[in-house]
PDB file of C-alpha atoms in Angstrom:
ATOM      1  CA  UNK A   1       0.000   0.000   0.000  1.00 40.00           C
ATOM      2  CA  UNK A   2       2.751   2.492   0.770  1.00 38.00           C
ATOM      3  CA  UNK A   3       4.156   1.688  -2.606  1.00 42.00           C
ATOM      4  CA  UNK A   4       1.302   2.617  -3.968  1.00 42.00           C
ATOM      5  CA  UNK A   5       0.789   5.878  -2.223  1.00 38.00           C
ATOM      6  CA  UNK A   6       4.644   6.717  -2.655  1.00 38.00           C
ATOM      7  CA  UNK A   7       3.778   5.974  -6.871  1.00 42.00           C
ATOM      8  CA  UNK A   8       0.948   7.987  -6.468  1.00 43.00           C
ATOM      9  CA  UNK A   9       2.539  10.773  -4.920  1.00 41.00           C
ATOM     10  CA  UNK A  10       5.258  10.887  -7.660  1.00 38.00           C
ATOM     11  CA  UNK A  11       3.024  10.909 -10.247  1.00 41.00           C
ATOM     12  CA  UNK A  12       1.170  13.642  -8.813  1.00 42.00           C
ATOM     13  CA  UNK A  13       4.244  15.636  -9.060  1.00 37.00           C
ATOM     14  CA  UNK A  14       4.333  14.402 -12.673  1.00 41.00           C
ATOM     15  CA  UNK A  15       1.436  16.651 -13.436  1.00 38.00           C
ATOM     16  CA  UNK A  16       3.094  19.695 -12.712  1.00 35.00           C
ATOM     17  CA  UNK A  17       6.388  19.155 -15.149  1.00 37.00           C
ATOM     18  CA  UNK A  18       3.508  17.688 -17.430  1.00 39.00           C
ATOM     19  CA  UNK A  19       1.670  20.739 -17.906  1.00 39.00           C
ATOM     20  CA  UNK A  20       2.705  22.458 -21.467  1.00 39.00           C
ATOM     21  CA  UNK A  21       5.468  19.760 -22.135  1.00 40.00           C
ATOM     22  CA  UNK A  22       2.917  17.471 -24.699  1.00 42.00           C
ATOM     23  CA  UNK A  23       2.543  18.994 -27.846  1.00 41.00           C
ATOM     24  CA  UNK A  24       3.654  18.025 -31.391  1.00 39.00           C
ATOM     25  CA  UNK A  25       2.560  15.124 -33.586  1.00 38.00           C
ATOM     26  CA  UNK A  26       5.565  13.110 -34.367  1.00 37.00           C
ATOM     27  CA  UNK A  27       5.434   9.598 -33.467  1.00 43.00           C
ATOM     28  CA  UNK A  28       7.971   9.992 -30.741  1.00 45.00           C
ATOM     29  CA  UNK A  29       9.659  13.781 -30.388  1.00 40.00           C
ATOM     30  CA  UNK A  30      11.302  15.848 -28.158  1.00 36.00           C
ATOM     31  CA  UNK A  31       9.820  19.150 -27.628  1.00 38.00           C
ATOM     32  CA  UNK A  32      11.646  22.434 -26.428  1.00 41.00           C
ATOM     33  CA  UNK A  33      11.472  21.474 -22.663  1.00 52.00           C
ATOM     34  CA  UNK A  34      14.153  18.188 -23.698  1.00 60.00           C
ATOM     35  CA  UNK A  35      11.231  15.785 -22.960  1.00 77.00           C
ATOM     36  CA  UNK A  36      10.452  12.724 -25.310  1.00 88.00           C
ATOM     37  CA  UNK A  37       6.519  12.520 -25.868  1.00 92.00           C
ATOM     38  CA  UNK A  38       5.279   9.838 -27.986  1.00 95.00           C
ATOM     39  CA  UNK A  39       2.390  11.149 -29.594  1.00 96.00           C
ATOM     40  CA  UNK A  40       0.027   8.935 -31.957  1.00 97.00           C
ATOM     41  CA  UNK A  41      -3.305   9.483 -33.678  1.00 96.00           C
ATOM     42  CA  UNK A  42      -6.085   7.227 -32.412  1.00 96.00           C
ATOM     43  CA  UNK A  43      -6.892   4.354 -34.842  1.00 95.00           C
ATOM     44  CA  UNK A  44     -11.163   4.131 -35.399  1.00 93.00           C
ATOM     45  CA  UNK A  45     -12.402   0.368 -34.220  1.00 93.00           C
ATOM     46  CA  UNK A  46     -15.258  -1.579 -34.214  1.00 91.00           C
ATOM     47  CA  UNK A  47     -14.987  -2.362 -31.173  1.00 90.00           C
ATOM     48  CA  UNK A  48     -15.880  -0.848 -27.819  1.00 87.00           C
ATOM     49  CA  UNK A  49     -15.124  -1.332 -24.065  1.00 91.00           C
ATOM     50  CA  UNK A  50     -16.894  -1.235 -21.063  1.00 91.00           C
ATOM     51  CA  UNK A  51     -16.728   1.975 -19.012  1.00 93.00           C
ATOM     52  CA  UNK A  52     -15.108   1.309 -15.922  1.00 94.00           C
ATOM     53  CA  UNK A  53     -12.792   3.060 -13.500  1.00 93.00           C
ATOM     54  CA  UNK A  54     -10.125   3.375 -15.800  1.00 94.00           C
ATOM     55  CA  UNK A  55     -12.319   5.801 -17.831  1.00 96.00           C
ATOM     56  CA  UNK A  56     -12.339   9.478 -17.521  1.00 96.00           C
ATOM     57  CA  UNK A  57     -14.820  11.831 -18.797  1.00 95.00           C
ATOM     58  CA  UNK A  58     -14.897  15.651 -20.096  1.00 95.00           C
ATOM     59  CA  UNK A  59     -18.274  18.014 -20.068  1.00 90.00           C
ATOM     60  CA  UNK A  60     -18.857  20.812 -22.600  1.00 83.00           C
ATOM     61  CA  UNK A  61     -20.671  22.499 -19.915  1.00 81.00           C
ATOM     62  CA  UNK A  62     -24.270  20.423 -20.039  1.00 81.00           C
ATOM     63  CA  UNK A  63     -22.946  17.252 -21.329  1.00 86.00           C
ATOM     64  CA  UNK A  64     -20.374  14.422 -22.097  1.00 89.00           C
ATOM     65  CA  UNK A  65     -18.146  16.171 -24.944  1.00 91.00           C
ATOM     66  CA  UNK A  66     -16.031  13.279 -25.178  1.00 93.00           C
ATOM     67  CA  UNK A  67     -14.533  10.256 -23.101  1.00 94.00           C
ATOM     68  CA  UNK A  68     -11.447   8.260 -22.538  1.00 96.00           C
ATOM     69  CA  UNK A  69     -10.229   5.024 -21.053  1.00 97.00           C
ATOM     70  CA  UNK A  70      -6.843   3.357 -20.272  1.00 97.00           C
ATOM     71  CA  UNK A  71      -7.130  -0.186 -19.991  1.00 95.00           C
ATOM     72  CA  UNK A  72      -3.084  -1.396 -18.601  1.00 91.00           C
ATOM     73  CA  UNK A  73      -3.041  -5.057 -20.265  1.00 90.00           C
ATOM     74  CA  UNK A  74      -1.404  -4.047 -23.644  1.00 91.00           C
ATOM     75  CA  UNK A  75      -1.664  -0.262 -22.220  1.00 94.00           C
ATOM     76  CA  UNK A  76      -4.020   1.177 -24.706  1.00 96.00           C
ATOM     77  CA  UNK A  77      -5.741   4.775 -24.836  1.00 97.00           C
ATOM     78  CA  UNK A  78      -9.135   4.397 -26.037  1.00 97.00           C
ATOM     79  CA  UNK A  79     -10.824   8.019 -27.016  1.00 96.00           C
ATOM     80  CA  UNK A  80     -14.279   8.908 -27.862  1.00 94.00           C
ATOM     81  CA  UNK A  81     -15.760  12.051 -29.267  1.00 93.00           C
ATOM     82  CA  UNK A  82     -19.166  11.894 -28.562  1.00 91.00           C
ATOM     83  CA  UNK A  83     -20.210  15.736 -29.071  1.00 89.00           C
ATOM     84  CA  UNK A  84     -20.865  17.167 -32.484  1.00 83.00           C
ATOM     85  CA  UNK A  85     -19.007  20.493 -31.399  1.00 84.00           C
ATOM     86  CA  UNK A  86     -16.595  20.810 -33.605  1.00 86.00           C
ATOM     87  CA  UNK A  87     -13.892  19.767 -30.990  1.00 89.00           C
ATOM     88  CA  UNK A  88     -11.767  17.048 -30.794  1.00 91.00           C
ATOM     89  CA  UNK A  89     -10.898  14.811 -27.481  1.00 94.00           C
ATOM     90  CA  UNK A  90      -7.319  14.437 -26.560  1.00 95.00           C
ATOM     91  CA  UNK A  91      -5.357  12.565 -23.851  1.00 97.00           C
ATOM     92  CA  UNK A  92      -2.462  13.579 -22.348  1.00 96.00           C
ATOM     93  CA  UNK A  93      -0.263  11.620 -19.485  1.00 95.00           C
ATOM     94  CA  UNK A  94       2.826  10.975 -18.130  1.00 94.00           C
ATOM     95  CA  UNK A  95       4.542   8.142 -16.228  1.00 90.00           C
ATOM     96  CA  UNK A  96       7.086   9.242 -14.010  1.00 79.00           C
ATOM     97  CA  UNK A  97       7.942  12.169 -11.774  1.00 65.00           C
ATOM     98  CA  UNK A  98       9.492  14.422 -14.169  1.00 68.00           C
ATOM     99  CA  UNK A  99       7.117  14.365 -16.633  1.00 69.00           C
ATOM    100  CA  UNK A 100       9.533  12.035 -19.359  1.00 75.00           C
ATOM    101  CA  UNK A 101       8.290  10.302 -21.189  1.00 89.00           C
ATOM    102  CA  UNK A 102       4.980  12.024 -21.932  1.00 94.00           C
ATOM    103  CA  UNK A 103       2.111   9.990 -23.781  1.00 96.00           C
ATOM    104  CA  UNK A 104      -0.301  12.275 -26.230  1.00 97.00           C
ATOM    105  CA  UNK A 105      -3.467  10.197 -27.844  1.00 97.00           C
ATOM    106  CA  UNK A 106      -5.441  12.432 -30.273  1.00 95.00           C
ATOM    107  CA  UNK A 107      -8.315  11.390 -31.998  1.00 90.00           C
ATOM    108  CA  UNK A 108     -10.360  13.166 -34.727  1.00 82.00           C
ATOM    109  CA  UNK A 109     -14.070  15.175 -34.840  1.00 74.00           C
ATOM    110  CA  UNK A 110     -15.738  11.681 -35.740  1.00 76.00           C
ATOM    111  CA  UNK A 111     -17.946   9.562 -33.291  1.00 75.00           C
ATOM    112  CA  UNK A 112     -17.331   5.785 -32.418  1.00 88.00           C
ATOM    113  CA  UNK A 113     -14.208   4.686 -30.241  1.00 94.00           C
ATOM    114  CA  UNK A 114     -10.892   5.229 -31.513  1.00 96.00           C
ATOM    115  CA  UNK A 115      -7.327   3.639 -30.022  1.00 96.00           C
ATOM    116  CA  UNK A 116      -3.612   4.081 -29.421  1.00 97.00           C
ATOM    117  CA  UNK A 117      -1.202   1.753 -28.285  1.00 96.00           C
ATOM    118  CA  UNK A 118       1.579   2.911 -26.484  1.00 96.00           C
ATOM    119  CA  UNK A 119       2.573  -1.059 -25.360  1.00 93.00           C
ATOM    120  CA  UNK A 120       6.114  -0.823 -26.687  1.00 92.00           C
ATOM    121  CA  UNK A 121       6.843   2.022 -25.320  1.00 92.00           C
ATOM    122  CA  UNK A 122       5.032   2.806 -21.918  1.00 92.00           C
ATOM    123  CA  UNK A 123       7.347   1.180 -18.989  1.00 86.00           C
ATOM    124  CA  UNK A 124       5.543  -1.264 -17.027  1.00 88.00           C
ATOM    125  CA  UNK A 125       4.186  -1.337 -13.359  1.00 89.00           C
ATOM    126  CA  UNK A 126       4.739   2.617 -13.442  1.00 90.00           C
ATOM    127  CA  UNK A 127       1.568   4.772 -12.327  1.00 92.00           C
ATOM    128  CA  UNK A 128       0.376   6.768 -15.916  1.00 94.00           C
ATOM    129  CA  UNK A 129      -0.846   9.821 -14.743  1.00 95.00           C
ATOM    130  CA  UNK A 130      -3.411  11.331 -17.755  1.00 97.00           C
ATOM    131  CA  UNK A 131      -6.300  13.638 -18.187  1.00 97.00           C
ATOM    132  CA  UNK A 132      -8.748  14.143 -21.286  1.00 97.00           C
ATOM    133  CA  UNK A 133      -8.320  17.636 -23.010  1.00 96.00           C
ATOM    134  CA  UNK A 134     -11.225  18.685 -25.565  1.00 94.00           C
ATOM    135  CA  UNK A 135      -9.442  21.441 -28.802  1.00 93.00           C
ATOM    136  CA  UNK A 136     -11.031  23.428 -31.193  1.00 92.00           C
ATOM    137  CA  UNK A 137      -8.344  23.867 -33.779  1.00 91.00           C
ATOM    138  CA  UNK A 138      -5.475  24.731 -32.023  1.00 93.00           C
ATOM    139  CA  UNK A 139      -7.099  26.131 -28.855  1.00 95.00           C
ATOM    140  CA  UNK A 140      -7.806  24.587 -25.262  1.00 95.00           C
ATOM    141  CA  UNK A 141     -11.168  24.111 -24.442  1.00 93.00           C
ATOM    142  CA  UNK A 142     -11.293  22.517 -21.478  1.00 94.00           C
ATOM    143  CA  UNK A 143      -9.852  19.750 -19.182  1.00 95.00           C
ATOM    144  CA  UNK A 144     -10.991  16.828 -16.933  1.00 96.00           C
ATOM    145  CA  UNK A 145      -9.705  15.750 -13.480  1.00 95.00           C
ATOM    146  CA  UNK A 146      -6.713  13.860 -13.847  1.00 96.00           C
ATOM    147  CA  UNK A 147      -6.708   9.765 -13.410  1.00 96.00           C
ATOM    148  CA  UNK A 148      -3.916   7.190 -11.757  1.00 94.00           C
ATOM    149  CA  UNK A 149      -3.477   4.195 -13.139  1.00 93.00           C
ATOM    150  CA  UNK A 150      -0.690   1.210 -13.085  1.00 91.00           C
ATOM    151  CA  UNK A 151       0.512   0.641 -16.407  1.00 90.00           C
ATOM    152  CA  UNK A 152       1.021  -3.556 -16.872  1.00 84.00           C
TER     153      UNK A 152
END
């Protein structure tokens, strides 16, 4: 349990280096700060997932603009846009304490899940700090509560 608090508590400082350090769209890039973010577009499936506590969810004020969910066993992003705003859902996370190497999953304006897989290069049994961001063009539109989970 103290593990687990002690991750926690590391990855919560993780959000603070985090903050600005994700941008770009190269597969895996270094931005001006010297951190490596690997950054992929979300692949549409057929398939969907169950919501569960690994999900996170962002409002446009009255209701769900979009959703996410990190499932750890093959540690997979899984975005949905599920507003017809003209925004698109983002997520952006982080794995360690200094905020290196930073994860960015960015889908398009189009319903229906969509999915990145970061298994080759997320670290395993590290917590992945990550929030849900909503964009119109190249603007910030709003952000959910951040989300813990141990990466497998």
């Amino acid at each position: 349990m103290r593990s687990m608090i002690a991750r926690g508590a590391v990855a919560a400082l993780a959000a603070t280096a985090l903050a600005g350090s994700l941008a770009g769209s190269a597969s895996a890039r270094t931005v001006h700060t010297g951190k490596t973010v690997y950054s992929q577009k979300a692949k549409p499936t057929t398939k969907s997932i169950r919501l569960d506590a690994g999900c996170n969810f962002i409002s446009n004020g009255r209701k769900k603009a979009g959703q996410a969910c990190f499932k750890k066993k093959g540690d997979r992003v899984w975005i949905r846009d599920t507003a017809r705003d003209g925004m698109r859902i983002e997520v952006r996370g982080s794995v360690n304490s200094n905020g290196t190497p930073g994860y960015r999953c960015y889908g398009n304006y189009k319903g229906g899940w969509q999915v990145c897989n970061f298994d080759r290069t997320m670290a395993e049994g590290h917590v992945f700090l990550w929030y849900v961001n909503k964009w119109k063009g190249n603007k910030l539109k709003g952000t959910s509560d951040e989300k813990m989970m141990v990466t497998s």
